[in-house]
Amino acid sequence: MSYDSTPPPMPGYTPPPGPGYYPPQPPQAPKKTTTVLIAAGAAVVAAVLAAVVTASVTGDGEAEAAPTVTVTKTAPAEGGDTAADDSATDAADSDAPAEDSGDDSYGFDDTIAYDNDVEISLTKISRAVSSDYASPENTPYAKFSIKIVNKSDKKIDASMMTVNCAYGDEGKEGESIYDDGLDGLPDTSILAGRSLSVPWGCELPKGESFLQIEVAPDYESETAIFTGKVK
């Protein structure tokens, strides 16, 4: 007769697993794909931005080219501006662009015609000195008018025009003059079939005669470069 017996398990006691036995592991959560999603989103955004920067798109999805310029050899812009000040006309030697000015520049008496039916010309070029209250004050400068003729069927925002000047053989930047009657760009529109003359002044020291005037009717149009000598 055997006296071996297995005692009953104690309450709350769980016997250890046998050798080689491991409890099943809890299921692993799937790895996040945040990096992939971010990369894909960045690629889409980059593609959209590239399409916007490459060209402005018209309603039919075709790229619209910026207006380009052609030049016509004419007298200064029509109207009373030229006749009103003969001495100002004599102050500018505007028969042709100054020597070595390049093929992309035009004379002071040229009219620049854009292919969107907008024209730009210069009139009444003369010398002056700014007043004590001007910015900058007591500075010799060239004074002129920029005439914009809108022959298109759309209005033009005159405040979008850009004007820059340079003088001398070394091409020093000519600072814009703000004085009585020289208030900078107008905050107005040029309606279809109308024109506007904007008085402007650019720094021009007394010992300098060569003047370069760059004008664009808006940010999207090609810049028209006028060059010549001011007596």
C-alpha positions in Angstrom: 0.0 0.0 0.0 1.4 3.4 -1.0 1.3 6.2 1.4 2.3 9.0 -1.2 -0.4 11.6 -1.7 -0.5 14.9 -3.4 -1.8 17.6 -1.1 -4.5 19.8 -2.5 -3.5 23.2 -3.9 -3.6 26.1 -1.5 -6.4 28.7 -2.1 -5.3 31.5 -4.5 -2.1 29.7 -5.5 -1.3 29.2 -9.2 1.3 26.6 -9.9 4.3 27.8 -12.1 4.4 26.7 -15.7 6.3 23.7 -16.6 9.7 23.9 -18.4 9.6 25.3 -21.9 6.2 26.9 -21.4 5.7 30.6 -22.0 2.5 32.4 -21.7 1.2 33.9 -25.0 2.3 37.5 -25.6 -0.4 40.2 -25.9 -1.1 41.3 -29.5 1.1 44.1 -30.8 -0.4 47.4 -31.9 0.3 48.2 -35.6 3.1 50.7 -36.2 2.0 54.2 -37.2 2.6 55.4 -40.7 2.9 59.1 -39.7 6.2 59.6 -41.5 4.9 58.1 -44.8 1.7 60.2 -44.6 3.7 63.4 -43.9 6.1 62.7 -46.8 3.2 62.1 -49.2 1.4 65.2 -48.0 4.6 67.3 -48.5 4.9 66.0 -52.1 1.4 67.0 -52.9 1.8 70.5 -51.5 5.1 70.9 -53.4 3.5 69.9 -56.6 0.7 72.4 -56.2 3.0 75.2 -55.3 5.2 74.5 -58.3 2.2 74.7 -60.6 1.2 78.0 -59.1 4.7 79.5 -59.3 5.4 78.3 -62.8 2.6 80.3 -64.4 -0.6 82.2 -63.7 -3.4 80.0 -65.0 -6.3 81.4 -67.0 -9.9 80.1 -66.9 -9.3 77.5 -69.5 -6.2 76.1 -67.7 -3.6 77.6 -70.1 -0.6 79.7 -68.9 -0.9 83.5 -69.6 2.3 85.1 -70.8 3.4 88.4 -69.3 2.9 91.5 -71.5 6.0 92.3 -73.7 7.0 95.6 -75.2 7.5 96.9 -78.7 8.9 100.4 -79.4 7.7 103.0 -81.8 9.7 106.1 -82.7 7.3 108.9 -82.1 7.2 112.4 -80.7 6.4 112.7 -77.0 2.9 111.6 -76.0 0.1 113.5 -77.4 -1.5 116.3 -75.4 -0.5 119.7 -74.0 2.4 118.4 -71.9 5.1 119.1 -74.5 3.9 122.5 -75.7 3.5 123.7 -72.1 7.2 123.6 -71.4 9.6 124.0 -74.4 12.5 124.6 -72.1 12.0 121.3 -70.5 12.1 119.6 -73.9 15.4 121.3 -74.7 17.0 120.1 -71.5 17.0 116.4 -72.7 19.1 115.2 -75.6 16.6 112.5 -76.5 17.1 111.9 -80.3 18.5 108.4 -79.5 19.6 106.2 -76.6 22.9 107.1 -75.1 25.9 105.2 -76.5 26.7 101.8 -75.0 23.3 101.7 -73.4 22.5 98.3 -75.0 19.9 97.0 -77.4 17.2 96.7 -74.7 17.0 100.5 -74.0 15.1 103.2 -75.8 15.4 107.0 -76.2 13.5 109.5 -74.1 11.2 110.4 -77.0 10.2 106.7 -77.7 6.8 105.4 -76.9 6.7 101.9 -75.5 3.7 99.9 -76.6 2.8 96.7 -74.8 1.0 93.8 -76.4 -1.9 94.3 -74.0 -2.6 97.8 -75.6 -0.9 99.8 -72.8 1.6 102.6 -73.8 4.2 104.4 -71.8 6.2 107.5 -72.7 8.2 110.3 -71.0 7.6 114.0 -71.3 9.0 117.3 -70.0 12.5 116.2 -68.9 14.3 119.0 -67.1 16.7 119.7 -64.2 15.7 121.0 -60.7 16.8 121.1 -57.1 14.6 119.8 -54.3 13.5 122.1 -51.5 14.5 122.3 -47.9 11.4 120.2 -47.0 11.8 117.5 -49.6 13.1 114.0 -49.2 16.0 114.1 -49.9 16.3 117.8 -49.4 18.5 120.2 -51.5 19.3 117.5 -54.0 19.8 118.1 -57.8 17.4 115.9 -59.8 15.8 115.2 -63.1 12.2 116.0 -63.3 9.8 114.4 -65.8 6.3 113.0 -66.4 5.4 109.4 -67.1 2.4 109.2 -69.4 0.4 106.0 -69.4 -2.2 105.5 -72.1 -4.7 102.6 -71.6 -6.0 101.5 -74.9 -7.2 98.2 -73.6 -10.7 97.2 -72.5 -9.7 96.8 -68.8 -8.8 99.3 -66.1 -5.2 99.7 -64.9 -4.2 100.1 -61.2 -1.7 103.0 -61.4 -0.4 102.2 -57.9 1.1 98.9 -59.3 3.5 100.8 -61.5 7.3 100.6 -60.8 9.8 103.4 -61.5 13.6 103.1 -60.9 16.5 105.3 -62.0 20.3 105.2 -62.4 22.8 107.8 -63.5 26.4 108.1 -64.6 28.7 105.8 -66.5 29.1 103.6 -63.4 25.3 103.2 -63.0 24.7 104.7 -59.6 21.1 104.3 -58.3 19.2 107.6 -58.5 17.0 108.1 -55.4 13.4 109.1 -56.0 12.6 112.7 -55.0 9.5 113.5 -52.9 8.7 117.2 -53.0 5.9 119.7 -53.7 4.1 118.1 -56.7 6.2 114.9 -56.5 4.0 112.6 -54.4 5.1 109.2 -55.8 2.7 106.8 -57.3 -1.0 107.8 -57.5 -3.6 105.7 -55.7 -6.0 105.6 -58.6 -7.1 103.5 -61.6 -6.7 104.3 -65.3 -10.0 103.4 -67.0 -10.2 101.8 -70.5 -9.6 104.4 -73.1 -8.1 107.0 -70.7 -4.6 108.2 -69.9 -2.7 109.5 -66.8 0.5 111.6 -66.4 2.5 111.0 -63.3 5.2 113.6 -62.3 8.4 112.0 -61.1 11.8 113.0 -59.9 15.1 111.1 -59.8 18.4 112.2 -58.3 20.8 113.5 -60.9 24.0 115.3 -59.7 25.0 118.5 -61.5 28.1 116.8 -62.9 26.2 113.9 -64.4 24.3 113.9 -67.7 23.5 110.2 -68.5 20.1 109.1 -67.0 18.4 105.7 -67.1 14.7 105.5 -66.3 13.0 102.1 -65.9 9.2 101.9 -65.9 6.8 99.0 -65.8 3.0 99.5 -65.7 2.6 96.6 -63.3 4.5 93.8 -61.6 3.8 91.3 -64.4 4.8 93.4 -67.4 8.2 93.7 -68.9 10.2 96.8 -67.8 10.7 99.5 -70.4 14.2 101.1 -70.1 14.6 104.7 -71.3 18.2 106.2 -71.6 19.6 109.5 -72.7 21.5 112.5 -71.7 20.1 115.5 -69.8 21.7 118.8 -70.5 
